[in-house]
Short mmCIF file of C-alpha atoms and ligand atoms in Angstrom, two decimals:
data_model
loop_
_atom_site.label_atom_id
_atom_site.label_comp_id
_atom_site.label_asym_id
_atom_site.label_seq_id
_atom_site.Cartn_x
_atom_site.Cartn_y
_atom_site.Cartn_z
CA MET Z 1 0.00 0.00 0.00
CA SER Z 2 1.39 3.40 -0.89
CA LYS Z 3 1.77 6.15 1.68
CA ILE Z 4 -0.15 9.37 1.50
CA THR Z 5 1.02 12.76 2.73
CA ALA Z 6 -1.34 15.73 2.86
CA ILE Z 7 -0.08 19.31 2.78
CA ILE Z 8 -2.87 21.33 4.31
CA GLY Z 9 -3.61 24.13 6.78
CA ASN Z 10 -6.26 26.75 7.17
CA LYS Z 11 -4.06 29.73 6.35
CA GLY Z 12 -3.72 30.75 2.69
CA GLY Z 13 -0.40 31.36 0.94
CA THR Z 14 1.77 29.43 3.38
CA GLY Z 15 3.41 27.37 0.63
CA LYS Z 16 1.20 24.25 0.51
CA THR Z 17 1.26 23.92 -3.28
CA THR Z 18 4.98 24.67 -3.51
CA VAL Z 19 5.82 22.21 -0.73
CA SER Z 20 3.68 19.49 -2.34
CA HIS Z 21 5.60 19.82 -5.63
CA MET Z 22 8.92 20.04 -3.78
CA VAL Z 23 8.17 16.76 -1.97
CA CYS Z 24 7.23 15.01 -5.23
CA HIS Z 25 10.22 16.40 -7.11
CA GLY Z 26 12.50 15.38 -4.23
CA LEU Z 27 11.02 11.87 -4.20
CA GLY Z 28 11.67 11.65 -7.94
CA LEU Z 29 15.29 12.63 -7.40
CA LEU Z 30 15.49 9.78 -4.87
CA ASN Z 31 14.12 7.42 -7.54
CA LYS Z 32 10.71 7.07 -5.92
CA PHE Z 33 7.39 7.22 -7.75
CA SER Z 34 4.90 9.78 -6.61
CA VAL Z 35 1.58 11.30 -7.57
CA SER Z 36 0.84 14.93 -6.84
CA LEU Z 37 -2.88 15.32 -6.16
CA LEU Z 38 -4.33 18.72 -6.92
CA THR Z 39 -7.45 19.35 -4.81
CA ASP Z 40 -7.57 23.16 -4.90
CA ILE Z 41 -10.28 24.35 -7.29
CA HIS Z 42 -8.56 27.75 -7.50
CA ARG Z 43 -5.43 26.28 -9.07
CA ASP Z 44 -4.82 25.12 -12.62
CA LYS Z 45 -3.56 21.69 -13.57
CA VAL Z 46 0.11 21.30 -14.40
CA SER Z 47 1.64 19.18 -17.12
CA LYS Z 48 3.56 15.94 -16.70
CA LEU Z 49 6.17 17.33 -19.16
CA GLY Z 50 9.56 17.74 -17.50
CA ARG Z 51 8.36 16.30 -14.21
CA ASN Z 52 9.73 13.23 -12.47
CA TYR Z 53 6.33 12.60 -10.85
CA LEU Z 54 2.75 12.33 -11.95
CA PRO Z 55 0.39 15.28 -11.49
CA PHE Z 56 -3.22 14.20 -11.01
CA ASP Z 57 -6.33 16.33 -11.12
CA ALA Z 58 -8.29 15.49 -7.96
CA ARG Z 59 -10.35 18.66 -7.84
CA THR Z 60 -13.65 16.80 -8.14
CA GLU Z 61 -15.09 14.59 -5.44
CA ASP Z 62 -14.96 11.55 -7.77
CA GLY Z 63 -11.40 12.33 -8.91
CA LEU Z 64 -10.17 12.54 -5.33
CA GLU Z 65 -11.90 9.36 -4.26
CA ALA Z 66 -10.60 7.43 -7.28
CA ALA Z 67 -7.04 8.67 -6.74
CA ILE Z 68 -7.01 7.70 -3.06
CA LYS Z 69 -8.48 4.29 -3.83
CA LYS Z 70 -5.86 3.68 -6.51
CA LEU Z 71 -3.03 4.79 -4.24
CA ARG Z 72 -4.25 2.54 -1.46
CA LEU Z 73 -4.15 -0.41 -3.86
CA ALA Z 74 -0.76 0.53 -5.33
CA SER Z 75 2.47 -1.00 -4.07
CA ASP Z 76 4.49 0.70 -1.34
CA THR Z 77 6.94 1.99 -3.94
CA TRP Z 78 4.39 4.73 -4.64
CA PHE Z 79 3.78 7.91 -2.65
CA GLY Z 80 0.74 10.15 -2.85
CA VAL Z 81 1.15 13.83 -2.01
CA ILE Z 82 -2.00 15.90 -1.65
CA ASP Z 83 -1.99 19.66 -2.18
CA GLY Z 84 -4.79 21.10 -0.04
CA GLY Z 85 -6.16 24.62 -0.23
CA GLY Z 86 -6.52 27.43 2.34
CA ASN Z 87 -9.71 28.10 4.31
CA ARG Z 88 -11.24 24.67 3.87
CA PRO Z 89 -11.42 23.25 7.41
CA GLU Z 90 -13.81 20.43 6.50
CA MET Z 91 -11.79 19.37 3.48
CA ASP Z 92 -8.61 19.53 5.58
CA GLN Z 93 -10.22 17.18 8.11
CA ARG Z 94 -11.07 14.73 5.36
CA LEU Z 95 -7.63 14.88 3.76
CA ALA Z 96 -5.95 14.40 7.14
CA GLU Z 97 -8.08 11.30 7.77
CA VAL Z 98 -7.02 9.61 4.52
CA SER Z 99 -3.34 10.48 4.97
CA ASP Z 100 -0.52 8.83 6.87
CA VAL Z 101 1.23 12.10 7.57
CA VAL Z 102 0.06 15.69 7.44
CA LEU Z 103 2.34 18.65 6.84
CA LEU Z 104 1.27 22.12 7.90
CA PRO Z 105 3.47 24.75 6.26
CA PHE Z 106 3.62 28.07 8.11
CA ARG Z 107 5.56 31.32 7.66
CA ASP Z 108 7.31 33.39 10.27
CA SER Z 109 4.36 35.47 11.43
CA HIS Z 110 2.28 35.45 14.60
CA GLU Z 111 -0.84 34.89 12.53
CA ASP Z 112 0.60 31.85 10.74
CA ILE Z 113 1.86 30.45 14.03
CA ARG Z 114 -1.52 30.89 15.74
CA THR Z 115 -3.17 29.04 12.85
CA VAL Z 116 -0.61 26.25 12.74
CA ILE Z 117 -0.97 25.64 16.49
CA ARG Z 118 -4.74 25.28 16.08
CA ASP Z 119 -4.19 22.87 13.18
CA LEU Z 120 -1.60 20.84 15.13
CA GLU Z 121 -4.17 20.45 17.88
CA ARG Z 122 -6.82 19.31 15.37
CA PHE Z 123 -4.69 16.78 13.51
CA PRO Z 124 -2.76 14.25 15.60
CA ASN Z 125 -0.80 13.00 12.55
CA ALA Z 126 0.39 16.50 11.64
CA PHE Z 127 3.79 18.18 11.70
CA ALA Z 128 4.44 21.89 11.36
CA LEU Z 129 6.76 22.83 8.52
CA PRO Z 130 8.45 26.25 8.61
CA SER Z 131 7.99 27.49 5.06
CA GLN Z 132 9.54 30.30 2.99
CA TRP Z 133 11.89 30.56 5.96
CA PRO Z 134 14.26 33.55 5.93
CA THR Z 135 17.86 33.08 4.83
CA ASN Z 136 19.11 36.44 6.07
CA PRO Z 137 20.86 35.64 9.39
CA TRP Z 138 19.12 38.37 11.43
CA GLU Z 139 15.69 37.55 10.08
CA LEU Z 140 16.38 33.86 10.57
CA LYS Z 141 17.38 34.34 14.17
CA ALA Z 142 14.20 36.32 14.87
CA ALA Z 143 12.02 33.71 13.09
CA ASN Z 144 13.55 30.83 15.03
CA GLN Z 145 13.19 32.74 18.28
CA MET Z 146 9.52 33.38 17.52
CA VAL Z 147 8.92 29.67 16.91
CA HIS Z 148 10.85 28.79 20.03
CA ASP Z 149 8.78 31.16 22.17
CA LEU Z 150 5.31 30.72 20.66
CA MET Z 151 5.37 26.99 19.92
CA LYS Z 152 6.79 25.82 23.26
CA ASP Z 153 4.29 22.96 23.61
CA HIS Z 154 4.87 21.71 20.08
CA HIS Z 155 8.65 21.67 19.62
CA ASP Z 156 8.62 17.93 18.99
CA ARG Z 157 6.31 18.40 15.99
CA ILE Z 158 8.30 20.98 14.04
CA LEU Z 159 10.25 19.87 10.98
CA GLU Z 160 13.38 21.33 9.43
CA PRO Z 161 12.47 24.48 7.52
CA VAL Z 162 12.01 24.92 3.82
CA PHE Z 163 13.99 28.06 3.15
CA ARG Z 164 12.96 30.96 0.93
CA LEU Z 165 14.20 30.06 -2.49
CA SER Z 166 13.20 32.08 -5.54
CA ALA Z 167 13.64 29.04 -7.82
CA ALA Z 168 10.84 27.26 -5.91
CA LYS Z 169 8.29 28.95 -8.18
CA LEU Z 170 9.70 27.02 -11.17
CA LEU Z 171 8.01 23.91 -9.81
CA LEU Z 172 4.60 25.59 -10.07
CA GLN Z 173 4.97 26.34 -13.79
CA GLU Z 174 2.78 24.34 -16.10
CA GLU Z 175 5.89 22.77 -17.61
CA ILE Z 176 9.11 22.76 -15.66
CA PRO Z 177 12.60 23.23 -17.12
CA THR Z 178 14.65 20.07 -17.67
CA HIS Z 179 17.47 21.39 -15.49
CA LEU Z 180 16.58 22.97 -12.20
CA PRO Z 181 19.01 24.88 -9.96
CA ALA Z 182 21.09 22.60 -7.74
CA GLN Z 183 19.99 24.49 -4.60
CA LEU Z 184 16.35 23.73 -5.37
CA ASN Z 185 17.09 20.06 -6.04
CA THR Z 186 18.97 19.81 -2.74
CA ALA Z 187 16.11 21.44 -0.82
CA CYS Z 188 13.59 19.07 -2.46
CA ARG Z 189 15.70 16.01 -1.71
CA GLN Z 190 16.10 17.03 1.95
CA LEU Z 191 12.39 17.63 2.29
CA ALA Z 192 11.51 14.29 0.67
CA LEU Z 193 13.95 12.52 2.99
CA GLN Z 194 12.28 14.10 6.02
CA ILE Z 195 8.89 12.87 4.82
CA MET Z 196 10.19 9.37 4.10
CA MET Z 197 11.64 9.27 7.58
CA LEU Z 198 8.30 10.28 9.11
CA LEU Z 199 6.41 7.74 7.01
CA ASP Z 200 8.78 4.89 7.70
CA MET Z 201 8.95 5.30 11.41
CA GLY Z 202 5.23 5.75 11.96
CA LEU Z 203 3.84 8.30 14.30
CA ASP Z 204 3.94 6.25 17.49
CA ASN Z 205 7.60 5.41 17.19
CA SER Z 206 9.36 6.22 20.41
CA ASN Z 207 12.64 6.71 18.53
CA TRP Z 208 11.32 9.89 17.01
CA LYS Z 209 13.58 12.79 17.81
CA PRO Z 210 12.45 16.31 17.07
CA LEU Z 211 14.65 18.01 14.52
CA GLU Z 212 16.33 21.12 15.73
CA ILE Z 213 15.67 24.14 13.62
CA LYS Z 214 18.98 25.07 12.02
CA LEU Z 215 20.30 28.51 12.78
CA THR Z 216 22.43 28.62 9.67
CA PRO Z 217 20.94 29.55 6.29
CA PRO Z 218 21.70 27.17 3.38
CA SER Z 219 24.29 29.45 1.71
CA LYS Z 220 26.43 29.51 4.89
CA GLN Z 221 25.96 25.77 5.47
CA LYS Z 222 27.39 25.15 2.00
CA LYS Z 223 30.42 27.34 2.63
CA ALA Z 224 30.99 25.74 6.00
CA SER Z 225 31.03 22.18 4.62
N1 LIG O 301 10.21 28.17 -0.34
C1 LIG O 301 9.76 29.23 -1.01
N2 LIG O 301 10.60 30.20 -1.42
C2 LIG O 301 10.16 31.30 -2.08
N3 LIG O 301 8.87 31.51 -2.39
C3 LIG O 301 7.98 30.57 -2.02
C4 LIG O 301 8.36 29.39 -1.31
N4 LIG O 301 7.23 28.66 -1.07
C5 LIG O 301 6.22 29.36 -1.61
N5 LIG O 301 6.65 30.50 -2.17
C6 LIG O 301 5.82 31.51 -2.84
O1 LIG O 301 4.77 31.91 -1.96
C7 LIG O 301 3.55 32.08 -2.66
C8 LIG O 301 2.47 31.18 -2.07
O2 LIG O 301 2.90 29.82 -2.26
P1 LIG O 301 1.86 28.65 -2.55
O3 LIG O 301 0.98 28.98 -3.70
O4 LIG O 301 2.65 27.41 -2.61
O5 LIG O 301 1.02 28.72 -1.20
P2 LIG O 301 -0.34 27.95 -0.85
O6 LIG O 301 -0.33 27.70 0.60
O7 LIG O 301 -0.50 26.80 -1.75
O8 LIG O 301 -1.44 29.05 -1.20
P3 LIG O 301 -3.04 28.80 -1.20
O9 LIG O 301 -3.49 28.87 0.22
O10 LIG O 301 -3.54 29.95 -2.03
O11 LIG O 301 -3.27 27.47 -1.83
C9 LIG O 301 3.86 31.78 -4.13
O12 LIG O 301 4.11 33.00 -4.79
C10 LIG O 301 5.13 30.93 -4.08
O13 LIG O 301 5.93 31.07 -5.25
MG1 LIG O 302 -2.11 26.22 -2.98
#
């Protein structure tokens, strides 16, 4: 049976669609098969051309049901990644119920953090994913401090951030370029690995260790290594 990840959350513009394509692209780079399920009626379909994963239009009730059924019957070499849509609490509930893991992207604002805390409390299989995270060291320090202070009770459910990366928008194009920037590929691979780790270990695994939010932006990490 394939594993399903839902990228949801009540707040709009947090990066759900971008993260869903990043996960699929990263899985493709790791030689895994994945289907990206579009459920947001306000978004257009994207083409399979140039992609190392399969986009699927699940914007209708029947489309979504059929896709989930098919994924459940598929072998465990397949991954399903659902792109939710903002302000759809009932739909989010449904998507969380059919998924093995839920990701809740959030940006570095009090409003996003308030929303993500509410969503973490609603969905027991959910993890908060810092999204569009700042790379400027001062901004980054402030963002991490904010998370540290405001999400005290949820530190063990916060994933490594997806940093702000202008190339991320390339993944949302109808057709994507054959060669994508190395920094984007690295970010996608890291994100996909995090998800695979969460899916493999299951949510009750006592070996789970919360990931510490890195204080170093990706450019500095590269120079340091
Ligand atoms: N890691 C990132 N780096 C830079 N820009 C990003 C990143 N993630 C998302 N963005 C940008 O932020 C905007 C919102 O992203 P996206 O459409 O993925 O959010 P969303 O949560 O799916 O929105 P909605 O609630 O409308 O569905 C887009 O312009 C996107 O290009
Ligand atoms: Mg979206």
